[in-house]
PDB file of C-alpha atoms in Angstrom:
ATOM      1  CA  LYS H   1     114.165 132.436  69.262  1.00 47.00           C
ATOM      2  CA  LYS H   2     117.639 132.466  70.778  1.00 49.00           C
ATOM      3  CA  GLN H   3     118.896 129.012  71.698  1.00 55.00           C
ATOM      4  CA  LYS H   4     120.446 128.465  75.092  1.00 58.00           C
ATOM      5  CA  SER H   5     124.075 127.441  75.214  1.00 60.00           C
ATOM      6  CA  PRO H   6     125.082 124.003  76.590  1.00 62.00           C
ATOM      7  CA  LYS H   7     126.583 125.796  79.587  1.00 62.00           C
ATOM      8  CA  GLN H   8     123.276 127.482  80.408  1.00 59.00           C
ATOM      9  CA  ILE H   9     121.378 124.205  80.003  1.00 62.00           C
ATOM     10  CA  PHE H  10     123.807 122.367  82.275  1.00 63.00           C
ATOM     11  CA  PHE H  11     123.571 125.138  84.870  1.00 62.00           C
ATOM     12  CA  GLY H  12     119.771 124.881  84.824  1.00 62.00           C
ATOM     13  CA  TYR H  13     119.890 121.122  85.388  1.00 64.00           C
ATOM     14  CA  PHE H  14     122.467 121.555  88.129  1.00 66.00           C
ATOM     15  CA  CYS H  15     120.320 124.086  90.002  1.00 65.00           C
ATOM     16  CA  PHE H  16     117.284 121.801  89.795  1.00 63.00           C
ATOM     17  CA  LEU H  17     119.300 118.806  90.990  1.00 67.00           C
ATOM     18  CA  TYR H  18     120.745 120.858  93.859  1.00 64.00           C
ATOM     19  CA  ILE H  19     117.247 121.810  95.024  1.00 63.00           C
ATOM     20  CA  GLN H  20     116.196 118.158  94.799  1.00 62.00           C
ATOM     21  CA  ILE H  21     119.105 117.053  96.970  1.00 65.00           C
ATOM     22  CA  CYS H  22     118.448 119.741  99.589  1.00 64.00           C
ATOM     23  CA  VAL H  23     114.760 118.893  99.877  1.00 60.00           C
ATOM     24  CA  PHE H  24     115.160 115.143  99.586  1.00 59.00           C
ATOM     25  CA  GLY H  25     118.133 114.706 101.873  1.00 58.00           C
ATOM     26  CA  VAL H  26     117.925 117.460 104.454  1.00 54.00           C
ATOM     27  CA  GLY H  27     115.012 119.842 104.288  1.00 49.00           C
ATOM     28  CA  LEU H  28     112.019 117.598 104.932  1.00 49.00           C
ATOM     29  CA  ASP H  29     113.154 116.093 108.205  1.00 52.00           C
ATOM     30  CA  LYS H  30     114.145 119.424 109.714  1.00 48.00           C
ATOM     31  CA  ALA H  31     111.115 121.257 108.381  1.00 43.00           C
ATOM     32  CA  PHE H  32     108.437 118.833 109.534  1.00 45.00           C
ATOM     33  CA  ALA H  33     109.909 116.860 112.432  1.00 47.00           C
ATOM     34  CA  GLY H  34     108.817 119.387 115.011  1.00 45.00           C
ATOM     35  CA  GLY H  35     105.357 120.061 113.569  1.00 45.00           C
ATOM     36  CA  ASP H  36     102.139 118.176 113.106  1.00 40.00           C
ATOM     37  CA  PHE H  37     103.411 116.454 109.999  1.00 41.00           C
ATOM     38  CA  VAL H  38     106.393 114.150 110.312  1.00 40.00           C
ATOM     39  CA  ALA H  39     108.210 113.596 107.037  1.00 44.00           C
ATOM     40  CA  HIS H  40     107.730 110.084 105.777  1.00 56.00           C
ATOM     41  CA  GLU H  41     109.925 108.077 103.463  1.00 61.00           C
ATOM     42  CA  HIS H  42     107.121 108.154 100.902  1.00 65.00           C
ATOM     43  CA  VAL H  43     107.307 111.934 100.676  1.00 68.00           C
ATOM     44  CA  LYS H  44     111.013 111.887  99.963  1.00 68.00           C
ATOM     45  CA  GLY H  45     110.606 109.118  97.414  1.00 72.00           C
ATOM     46  CA  ALA H  46     107.762 110.918  95.644  1.00 74.00           C
ATOM     47  CA  ILE H  47     109.754 114.144  95.410  1.00 74.00           C
ATOM     48  CA  GLY H  48     112.812 112.293  94.126  1.00 75.00           C
ATOM     49  CA  PHE H  49     110.862 110.242  91.586  1.00 81.00           C
ATOM     50  CA  GLY H  50     108.902 113.249  90.366  1.00 79.00           C
ATOM     51  CA  GLY H  51     112.115 115.229  89.981  1.00 78.00           C
ATOM     52  CA  VAL H  52     113.752 112.476  87.930  1.00 81.00           C
ATOM     53  CA  VAL H  53     110.739 112.277  85.618  1.00 84.00           C
ATOM     54  CA  VAL H  54     110.712 116.058  85.167  1.00 82.00           C
ATOM     55  CA  MET H  55     114.398 116.048  84.239  1.00 80.00           C
ATOM     56  CA  TYR H  56     113.793 113.236  81.755  1.00 81.00           C
ATOM     57  CA  LEU H  57     110.864 115.066  80.156  1.00 82.00           C
ATOM     58  CA  ALA H  58     112.978 118.227  80.039  1.00 78.00           C
ATOM     59  CA  GLY H  59     115.449 116.461  77.765  1.00 77.00           C
ATOM     60  CA  LEU H  60     118.253 115.289  80.030  1.00 75.00           C
ATOM     61  CA  PRO H  61     120.308 112.685  78.093  1.00 76.00           C
ATOM     62  CA  ALA H  62     119.305 109.087  78.787  1.00 79.00           C
ATOM     63  CA  LYS H  63     122.912 108.133  79.500  1.00 81.00           C
ATOM     64  CA  TRP H  64     122.780 110.240  82.658  1.00 78.00           C
ATOM     65  CA  PHE H  65     119.919 108.132  83.986  1.00 80.00           C
ATOM     66  CA  VAL H  66     121.739 104.925  83.053  1.00 84.00           C
ATOM     67  CA  ALA H  67     124.823 106.157  84.882  1.00 83.00           C
ATOM     68  CA  GLY H  68     122.687 107.101  87.881  1.00 79.00           C
ATOM     69  CA  GLY H  69     121.089 103.654  87.909  1.00 83.00           C
ATOM     70  CA  VAL H  70     124.481 101.937  87.811  1.00 88.00           C
ATOM     71  CA  ALA H  71     125.769 104.167  90.596  1.00 84.00           C
ATOM     72  CA  GLY H  72     122.654 103.421  92.648  1.00 80.00           C
ATOM     73  CA  ALA H  73     123.146  99.677  92.194  1.00 85.00           C
ATOM     74  CA  VAL H  74     126.717 100.005  93.435  1.00 87.00           C
ATOM     75  CA  ILE H  75     125.835 102.222  96.387  1.00 85.00           C
ATOM     76  CA  ALA H  76     122.766 100.218  97.502  1.00 81.00           C
ATOM     77  CA  PRO H  77     124.663  97.357  99.235  1.00 83.00           C
ATOM     78  CA  ILE H  78     126.939  99.853 100.991  1.00 85.00           C
ATOM     79  CA  ALA H  79     123.975 101.954 102.099  1.00 79.00           C
ATOM     80  CA  PHE H  80     122.201  98.852 103.385  1.00 78.00           C
ATOM     81  CA  PHE H  81     124.953  98.127 105.916  1.00 81.00           C
ATOM     82  CA  PHE H  82     126.164 101.620 106.785  1.00 78.00           C
ATOM     83  CA  ALA H  83     123.349 104.129 106.075  1.00 72.00           C
ATOM     84  CA  LEU H  84     120.151 102.344 107.099  1.00 72.00           C
ATOM     85  CA  HIS H  85     118.982 102.027 110.684  1.00 74.00           C
ATOM     86  CA  GLU H  86     118.587  98.563 112.162  1.00 77.00           C
ATOM     87  CA  TYR H  87     114.794  98.620 111.895  1.00 73.00           C
ATOM     88  CA  GLN H  88     115.082  99.593 108.217  1.00 73.00           C
ATOM     89  CA  ARG H  89     117.439  96.703 107.519  1.00 78.00           C
ATOM     90  CA  ASN H  90     115.038  94.371 109.307  1.00 78.00           C
ATOM     91  CA  ARG H  91     112.216  95.508 107.045  1.00 76.00           C
ATOM     92  CA  VAL H  92     114.247  94.670 103.958  1.00 78.00           C
ATOM     93  CA  LEU H  93     115.163  91.246 105.362  1.00 79.00           C
ATOM     94  CA  VAL H  94     111.550  90.534 106.272  1.00 76.00           C
ATOM     95  CA  PHE H  95     110.512  91.555 102.766  1.00 75.00           C
ATOM     96  CA  LEU H  96     112.799  88.823 101.416  1.00 76.00           C
ATOM     97  CA  ASP H  97     111.466  86.286 103.958  1.00 76.00           C
ATOM     98  CA  PRO H  98     108.183  87.435 105.581  1.00 69.00           C
ATOM     99  CA  GLU H  99     107.771  84.176 107.488  1.00 70.00           C
ATOM    100  CA  SER H 100     111.023  84.705 109.394  1.00 71.00           C
ATOM    101  CA  ASP H 101     109.288  87.014 111.898  1.00 70.00           C
ATOM    102  CA  PRO H 102     105.492  86.771 111.402  1.00 70.00           C
ATOM    103  CA  LEU H 103     104.634  88.222 114.816  1.00 72.00           C
ATOM    104  CA  GLY H 104     107.276  90.943 114.797  1.00 72.00           C
ATOM    105  CA  THR H 105     108.608  92.925 111.864  1.00 70.00           C
ATOM    106  CA  GLY H 106     106.712  90.780 109.367  1.00 74.00           C
ATOM    107  CA  TYR H 107     103.364  91.144 111.126  1.00 78.00           C
ATOM    108  CA  HIS H 108     102.052  93.998 108.968  1.00 77.00           C
ATOM    109  CA  ILE H 109     102.679  92.385 105.625  1.00 80.00           C
ATOM    110  CA  THR H 110     101.441  88.987 106.835  1.00 80.00           C
ATOM    111  CA  GLN H 111      98.107  90.454 107.950  1.00 82.00           C
ATOM    112  CA  SER H 112      97.855  92.451 104.738  1.00 82.00           C
ATOM    113  CA  LYS H 113      98.250  89.330 102.610  1.00 83.00           C
ATOM    114  CA  ILE H 114      95.653  87.514 104.708  1.00 82.00           C
ATOM    115  CA  ALA H 115      93.215  90.406 104.231  1.00 82.00           C
ATOM    116  CA  ILE H 116      93.705  90.541 100.457  1.00 83.00           C
ATOM    117  CA  GLY H 117      93.521  86.785 100.023  1.00 83.00           C
ATOM    118  CA  SER H 118      90.451  86.335 102.218  1.00 82.00           C
ATOM    119  CA  GLY H 119      88.462  88.771 100.079  1.00 82.00           C
ATOM    120  CA  GLY H 120      88.186  86.319  97.203  1.00 83.00           C
ATOM    121  CA  LEU H 121      86.500  87.530  94.026  1.00 85.00           C
ATOM    122  CA  THR H 122      83.647  89.601  95.457  1.00 83.00           C
ATOM    123  CA  GLY H 123      84.797  90.319  99.029  1.00 80.00           C
ATOM    124  CA  LYS H 124      83.094  89.992 102.391  1.00 83.00           C
ATOM    125  CA  GLY H 125      80.929  93.087 102.016  1.00 80.00           C
ATOM    126  CA  PHE H 126      81.276  96.692 103.086  1.00 81.00           C
ATOM    127  CA  GLY H 127      82.305  96.961 106.737  1.00 75.00           C
ATOM    128  CA  GLN H 128      82.519  93.179 107.120  1.00 77.00           C
ATOM    129  CA  GLY H 129      86.290  92.745 106.884  1.00 75.00           C
ATOM    130  CA  SER H 130      87.581  90.766 109.848  1.00 77.00           C
ATOM    131  CA  GLN H 131      91.234  91.730 109.446  1.00 76.00           C
ATOM    132  CA  SER H 132      90.566  95.460 109.301  1.00 73.00           C
ATOM    133  CA  HIS H 133      87.705  95.785 111.795  1.00 73.00           C
ATOM    134  CA  LEU H 134      89.128  93.423 114.412  1.00 72.00           C
ATOM    135  CA  ASN H 135      92.430  95.376 114.499  1.00 74.00           C
ATOM    136  CA  TYR H 136      94.535  92.656 112.920  1.00 72.00           C
ATOM    137  CA  LEU H 137      95.425  94.921 110.018  1.00 76.00           C
ATOM    138  CA  PRO H 138      97.468  97.982 111.068  1.00 73.00           C
ATOM    139  CA  GLU H 139      96.387 101.397 109.759  1.00 71.00           C
ATOM    140  CA  PRO H 140      93.467 100.002 107.708  1.00 68.00           C
ATOM    141  CA  HIS H 141      92.298 103.486 106.680  1.00 72.00           C
ATOM    142  CA  THR H 142      95.654 104.864 105.461  1.00 72.00           C
ATOM    143  CA  ASP H 143      98.744 102.742 104.731  1.00 74.00           C
ATOM    144  CA  PHE H 144      96.801  99.514 104.219  1.00 79.00           C
ATOM    145  CA  VAL H 145      93.601 100.945 102.802  1.00 83.00           C
ATOM    146  CA  PHE H 146      93.935  98.875  99.617  1.00 85.00           C
ATOM    147  CA  ALA H 147      94.138  95.681 101.675  1.00 84.00           C
ATOM    148  CA  THR H 148      90.985  96.757 103.516  1.00 85.00           C
ATOM    149  CA  MET H 149      89.190  97.437 100.245  1.00 86.00           C
ATOM    150  CA  ALA H 150      90.346  94.153  98.709  1.00 86.00           C
ATOM    151  CA  GLU H 151      89.058  92.256 101.744  1.00 85.00           C
ATOM    152  CA  GLU H 152      85.655  93.938 101.645  1.00 87.00           C
ATOM    153  CA  TRP H 153      85.189  94.225  97.861  1.00 87.00           C
ATOM    154  CA  GLY H 154      87.366  91.359  96.630  1.00 86.00           C
ATOM    155  CA  LEU H 155      89.356  91.050  93.421  1.00 89.00           C
ATOM    156  CA  PHE H 156      86.755  92.898  91.375  1.00 91.00           C
ATOM    157  CA  GLY H 157      86.831  95.855  93.753  1.00 89.00           C
ATOM    158  CA  GLY H 158      90.637  95.954  93.669  1.00 89.00           C
ATOM    159  CA  LEU H 159      90.661  95.895  89.868  1.00 92.00           C
ATOM    160  CA  PHE H 160      88.111  98.710  89.821  1.00 92.00           C
ATOM    161  CA  VAL H 161      90.411 100.840  92.006  1.00 90.00           C
ATOM    162  CA  LEU H 162      93.308 100.157  89.650  1.00 92.00           C
ATOM    163  CA  LEU H 163      91.129 101.082  86.683  1.00 95.00           C
ATOM    164  CA  VAL H 164      90.209 104.421  88.282  1.00 94.00           C
ATOM    165  CA  PHE H 165      93.844 105.231  89.016  1.00 93.00           C
ATOM    166  CA  GLY H 166      94.745 104.215  85.464  1.00 94.00           C
ATOM    167  CA  ILE H 167      92.182 106.673  84.094  1.00 95.00           C
ATOM    168  CA  VAL H 168      93.536 109.460  86.326  1.00 94.00           C
ATOM    169  CA  LEU H 169      97.141 108.777  85.282  1.00 94.00           C
ATOM    170  CA  ARG H 170      96.228 108.607  81.606  1.00 94.00           C
ATOM    171  CA  TRP H 171      94.370 111.899  81.906  1.00 94.00           C
ATOM    172  CA  GLY H 172      97.354 113.512  83.616  1.00 93.00           C
ATOM    173  CA  TRP H 173      99.724 112.275  80.939  1.00 91.00           C
ATOM    174  CA  THR H 174      97.397 113.590  78.221  1.00 93.00           C
ATOM    175  CA  VAL H 175      97.353 116.997  79.900  1.00 93.00           C
ATOM    176  CA  ALA H 176     101.159 116.988  80.015  1.00 90.00           C
ATOM    177  CA  ARG H 177     101.417 116.156  76.306  1.00 89.00           C
ATOM    178  CA  ARG H 178      98.873 118.758  75.227  1.00 91.00           C
ATOM    179  CA  ALA H 179     100.012 121.564  77.512  1.00 89.00           C
ATOM    180  CA  PRO H 180     100.423 124.916  75.712  1.00 88.00           C
ATOM    181  CA  ASP H 181     103.902 125.634  77.059  1.00 88.00           C
ATOM    182  CA  ARG H 182     106.944 123.814  78.408  1.00 84.00           C
ATOM    183  CA  PHE H 183     106.439 124.765  82.047  1.00 84.00           C
ATOM    184  CA  SER H 184     102.840 123.514  82.098  1.00 88.00           C
ATOM    185  CA  SER H 185     103.912 120.273  80.426  1.00 89.00           C
ATOM    186  CA  LEU H 186     106.655 119.598  82.963  1.00 87.00           C
ATOM    187  CA  LEU H 187     104.381 120.550  85.862  1.00 88.00           C
ATOM    188  CA  ALA H 188     101.631 118.170  84.736  1.00 90.00           C
ATOM    189  CA  GLY H 189     104.159 115.416  84.012  1.00 89.00           C
ATOM    190  CA  GLY H 190     105.778 115.780  87.429  1.00 87.00           C
ATOM    191  CA  MET H 191     102.450 115.727  89.265  1.00 88.00           C
ATOM    192  CA  THR H 192     101.302 112.665  87.326  1.00 91.00           C
ATOM    193  CA  ALA H 193     104.566 110.892  88.110  1.00 89.00           C
ATOM    194  CA  THR H 194     104.163 111.713  91.808  1.00 87.00           C
ATOM    195  CA  ILE H 195     100.647 110.233  91.875  1.00 89.00           C
ATOM    196  CA  PHE H 196     101.937 107.141  90.089  1.00 90.00           C
ATOM    197  CA  PHE H 197     104.717 106.759  92.647  1.00 88.00           C
ATOM    198  CA  TYR H 198     102.333 106.876  95.604  1.00 86.00           C
ATOM    199  CA  VAL H 199      99.937 104.389  94.007  1.00 88.00           C
ATOM    200  CA  ALA H 200     102.646 101.972  92.891  1.00 88.00           C
ATOM    201  CA  ILE H 201     104.565 101.970  96.174  1.00 85.00           C
ATOM    202  CA  ASN H 202     101.427 101.509  98.270  1.00 84.00           C
ATOM    203  CA  LEU H 203     100.150  98.623  96.157  1.00 87.00           C
ATOM    204  CA  LEU H 204     103.548  96.923  96.042  1.00 86.00           C
ATOM    205  CA  MET H 205     103.952  97.177  99.820  1.00 83.00           C
ATOM    206  CA  VAL H 206     100.516  95.860 100.810  1.00 83.00           C
ATOM    207  CA  MET H 207     100.921  92.917  98.418  1.00 83.00           C
ATOM    208  CA  GLY H 208     104.386  92.047  99.715  1.00 78.00           C
ATOM    209  CA  LEU H 209     106.219  93.054  96.531  1.00 79.00           C
ATOM    210  CA  ALA H 210     108.192  95.862  98.225  1.00 75.00           C
ATOM    211  CA  PRO H 211     109.481  96.468 101.777  1.00 73.00           C
ATOM    212  CA  VAL H 212     107.011  98.133 104.124  1.00 70.00           C
ATOM    213  CA  VAL H 213     108.564 101.510 104.928  1.00 62.00           C
TER     214      VAL H 213
END
Protein backbone atom coordinates (compact mmCIF):
# COMPACT_ATOMS: atom_id res chain seq x y z
CA LYS A 1 0.00 0.00 0.00
CA LYS A 2 1.41 3.37 -1.02
CA GLN A 3 2.33 5.55 1.93
CA LYS A 4 1.22 9.16 1.97
CA SER A 5 3.89 11.82 1.94
CA PRO A 6 4.33 14.17 4.94
CA LYS A 7 2.99 16.98 2.76
CA GLN A 8 -0.23 15.08 2.05
CA ILE A 9 -0.65 14.21 5.73
CA PHE A 10 -0.13 17.82 6.78
CA PHE A 11 -2.61 19.01 4.15
CA GLY A 12 -5.21 16.55 5.46
CA TYR A 13 -4.78 17.79 9.03
CA PHE A 14 -4.92 21.39 7.85
CA CYS A 15 -8.20 20.85 5.99
CA PHE A 16 -9.75 19.18 9.03
CA LEU A 17 -8.57 21.97 11.33
CA TYR A 18 -9.91 24.59 8.91
CA ILE A 19 -13.35 22.97 8.96
CA GLN A 20 -13.23 22.85 12.76
CA ILE A 21 -12.45 26.56 12.98
CA CYS A 22 -15.22 27.50 10.54
CA VAL A 23 -17.85 25.48 12.38
CA PHE A 24 -16.64 26.28 15.87
CA GLY A 25 -16.02 29.98 15.43
CA VAL A 26 -18.47 31.18 12.80
CA GLY A 27 -20.87 28.68 11.33
CA LEU A 28 -22.98 27.65 14.31
CA ASP A 29 -24.12 31.08 15.39
CA LYS A 30 -25.10 32.16 11.89
CA ALA A 31 -26.68 28.84 11.00
CA PHE A 32 -28.88 28.42 14.06
CA ALA A 33 -29.44 31.90 15.50
CA GLY A 34 -32.46 32.56 13.34
CA GLY A 35 -34.05 29.11 13.68
CA ASP A 36 -35.63 27.06 16.39
CA PHE A 37 -32.28 25.96 17.73
CA VAL A 38 -29.95 28.60 19.11
CA ALA A 39 -26.32 27.50 19.19
CA HIS A 40 -25.12 26.97 22.71
CA GLU A 41 -21.60 27.12 24.06
CA HIS A 42 -21.85 23.40 24.81
CA VAL A 43 -22.30 22.60 21.13
CA LYS A 44 -19.19 24.50 20.15
CA GLY A 45 -17.20 22.93 22.96
CA ALA A 46 -18.34 19.42 22.05
CA ILE A 47 -17.41 19.90 18.40
CA GLY A 48 -14.02 21.33 19.35
CA PHE A 49 -13.26 18.62 21.90
CA GLY A 50 -14.39 15.84 19.58
CA GLY A 51 -12.25 17.26 16.78
CA VAL A 52 -9.16 17.38 19.00
CA VAL A 53 -9.67 13.77 20.07
CA VAL A 54 -10.11 12.66 16.45
CA MET A 55 -6.88 14.39 15.45
CA TYR A 56 -5.06 12.74 18.35
CA LEU A 57 -6.39 9.30 17.44
CA ALA A 58 -5.43 9.96 13.81
CA GLY A 59 -1.80 10.26 14.85
CA LEU A 60 -1.14 13.98 15.16
CA PRO A 61 2.13 14.43 17.12
CA ALA A 62 1.65 15.01 20.84
CA LYS A 63 3.89 18.07 20.74
CA TRP A 64 1.23 19.87 18.71
CA PHE A 65 -1.28 19.40 21.51
CA VAL A 66 1.26 20.55 24.10
CA ALA A 67 1.95 23.65 22.03
CA GLY A 68 -1.79 24.26 21.67
CA GLY A 69 -2.26 23.93 25.43
CA VAL A 70 0.53 26.41 26.13
CA ALA A 71 -0.90 28.84 23.59
CA GLY A 72 -4.35 28.46 25.14
CA ALA A 73 -2.97 29.20 28.61
CA VAL A 74 -1.36 32.37 27.28
CA ILE A 75 -4.43 33.51 25.35
CA ALA A 76 -6.96 32.72 28.11
CA PRO A 77 -6.25 35.80 30.31
CA ILE A 78 -6.33 38.07 27.25
CA ALA A 79 -9.59 36.52 26.04
CA PHE A 80 -11.11 36.92 29.49
CA PHE A 81 -10.76 40.72 29.39
CA PHE A 82 -11.18 41.44 25.68
CA ALA A 83 -13.16 38.58 24.07
CA LEU A 84 -15.77 37.60 26.66
CA HIS A 85 -18.98 39.52 27.23
CA GLU A 86 -19.59 41.04 30.65
CA TYR A 87 -22.09 38.36 31.66
CA GLN A 88 -19.57 35.66 30.70
CA ARG A 89 -16.87 37.27 32.82
CA ASN A 90 -19.33 37.48 35.71
CA ARG A 91 -20.00 33.76 35.44
CA VAL A 92 -16.30 32.99 35.72
CA LEU A 93 -15.94 35.31 38.73
CA VAL A 94 -18.97 33.76 40.41
CA PHE A 95 -17.51 30.31 39.77
CA LEU A 96 -14.45 31.37 41.78
CA ASP A 97 -16.63 32.86 44.55
CA PRO A 98 -20.27 31.68 44.33
CA GLU A 99 -21.23 33.46 47.55
CA SER A 100 -20.34 36.86 46.11
CA ASP A 101 -23.72 37.10 44.34
CA PRO A 102 -26.01 34.31 45.64
CA LEU A 103 -29.23 35.95 44.43
CA GLY A 104 -27.88 37.12 41.08
CA THR A 105 -25.33 35.44 38.85
CA GLY A 106 -24.54 32.81 41.48
CA TYR A 107 -28.17 31.84 42.03
CA HIS A 108 -28.18 28.83 39.69
CA ILE A 109 -25.14 27.12 41.12
CA THR A 110 -26.18 27.88 44.71
CA GLN A 111 -29.58 26.23 44.21
CA SER A 112 -27.95 23.31 42.41
CA LYS A 113 -25.61 22.64 45.33
CA ILE A 114 -28.52 22.85 47.77
CA ALA A 115 -30.47 20.33 45.68
CA ILE A 116 -27.58 17.86 45.47
CA GLY A 117 -26.68 18.18 49.13
CA SER A 118 -30.26 17.87 50.39
CA GLY A 119 -30.67 14.52 48.63
CA GLY A 120 -28.43 12.73 51.11
CA LEU A 121 -27.68 9.07 50.46
CA THR A 122 -31.07 7.84 49.25
CA GLY A 123 -32.84 11.05 48.19
CA LYS A 124 -36.27 12.46 48.92
CA GLY A 125 -38.14 10.15 46.56
CA PHE A 126 -39.33 10.44 42.99
CA GLY A 127 -41.14 13.72 42.39
CA GLN A 128 -40.52 14.90 45.95
CA GLY A 129 -37.62 17.28 45.32
CA SER A 130 -38.35 20.68 46.82
CA GLN A 131 -35.69 22.58 44.88
CA SER A 132 -36.78 21.29 41.49
CA HIS A 133 -40.56 21.18 41.94
CA LEU A 134 -40.89 24.49 43.77
CA ASN A 135 -39.00 26.32 40.97
CA TYR A 136 -35.91 27.09 43.02
CA LEU A 137 -33.74 25.09 40.64
CA PRO A 138 -33.61 26.58 37.11
CA GLU A 139 -34.15 24.23 34.15
CA PRO A 140 -34.53 21.10 36.34
CA HIS A 141 -35.33 18.89 33.34
CA THR A 142 -32.40 19.91 31.09
CA ASP A 143 -29.31 21.82 32.28
CA PHE A 144 -29.71 20.83 35.93
CA VAL A 145 -31.27 17.42 35.47
CA PHE A 146 -28.46 15.72 37.41
CA ALA A 147 -29.10 18.00 40.39
CA THR A 148 -32.79 17.07 40.21
CA MET A 149 -31.95 13.38 40.11
CA ALA A 150 -29.45 13.67 42.96
CA GLU A 151 -32.07 15.43 45.10
CA GLU A 152 -34.72 12.80 44.43
CA TRP A 153 -32.52 9.67 44.34
CA GLY A 154 -29.59 10.77 46.51
CA LEU A 155 -25.94 9.78 46.30
CA PHE A 156 -26.74 6.22 45.28
CA GLY A 157 -28.88 7.41 42.38
CA GLY A 158 -26.16 9.81 41.23
CA LEU A 159 -23.54 7.06 41.33
CA PHE A 160 -25.85 4.80 39.34
CA VAL A 161 -26.13 7.47 36.62
CA LEU A 162 -22.35 7.77 36.51
CA LEU A 163 -22.04 4.00 36.27
CA VAL A 164 -24.43 3.90 33.30
CA PHE A 165 -22.52 6.64 31.49
CA GLY A 166 -19.27 4.84 32.27
CA ILE A 167 -20.62 1.67 30.65
CA VAL A 168 -21.72 3.63 27.56
CA LEU A 169 -18.34 5.35 27.23
CA ARG A 170 -16.44 2.10 27.70
CA TRP A 171 -18.59 0.45 25.05
CA GLY A 172 -17.97 3.32 22.64
CA TRP A 173 -14.23 3.16 23.21
CA THR A 174 -14.27 -0.61 22.64
CA VAL A 175 -16.11 -0.09 19.35
CA ALA A 176 -13.51 2.48 18.30
CA ARG A 177 -10.63 0.10 19.08
CA ARG A 178 -12.19 -2.87 17.31
CA ALA A 179 -13.49 -1.02 14.26
CA PRO A 180 -12.63 -2.74 10.96
CA ASP A 181 -11.23 0.37 9.28
CA ARG A 182 -9.66 3.70 10.16
CA PHE A 183 -12.68 5.84 9.33
CA SER A 184 -15.01 3.78 11.53
CA SER A 185 -12.48 3.91 14.37
CA LEU A 186 -12.15 7.69 14.22
CA LEU A 187 -15.92 8.13 13.89
CA ALA A 188 -16.63 5.99 16.96
CA GLY A 189 -13.82 7.67 18.91
CA GLY A 190 -15.08 11.15 18.06
CA MET A 191 -18.67 10.33 19.01
CA THR A 192 -17.56 8.78 22.30
CA ALA A 193 -15.45 11.84 23.08
CA THR A 194 -18.42 14.11 22.35
CA ILE A 195 -20.65 12.16 24.75
CA PHE A 196 -17.92 12.32 27.39
CA PHE A 197 -17.64 16.08 26.94
CA TYR A 198 -21.36 16.66 27.45
CA VAL A 199 -21.47 14.43 30.53
CA ALA A 200 -18.33 15.87 32.11
CA ILE A 201 -19.22 19.52 31.53
CA ASN A 202 -22.77 19.10 32.81
CA LEU A 203 -21.67 17.30 35.97
CA LEU A 204 -18.87 19.78 36.66
CA MET A 205 -21.21 22.75 36.25
CA VAL A 206 -24.05 21.50 38.45
CA MET A 207 -21.57 20.60 41.20
CA GLY A 208 -19.84 23.99 41.05
CA LEU A 209 -16.57 22.65 39.62
CA ALA A 210 -16.88 24.61 36.35
CA PRO A 211 -18.51 27.93 35.36
CA VAL A 212 -22.18 27.70 34.41
CA VAL A 213 -22.29 28.62 30.72
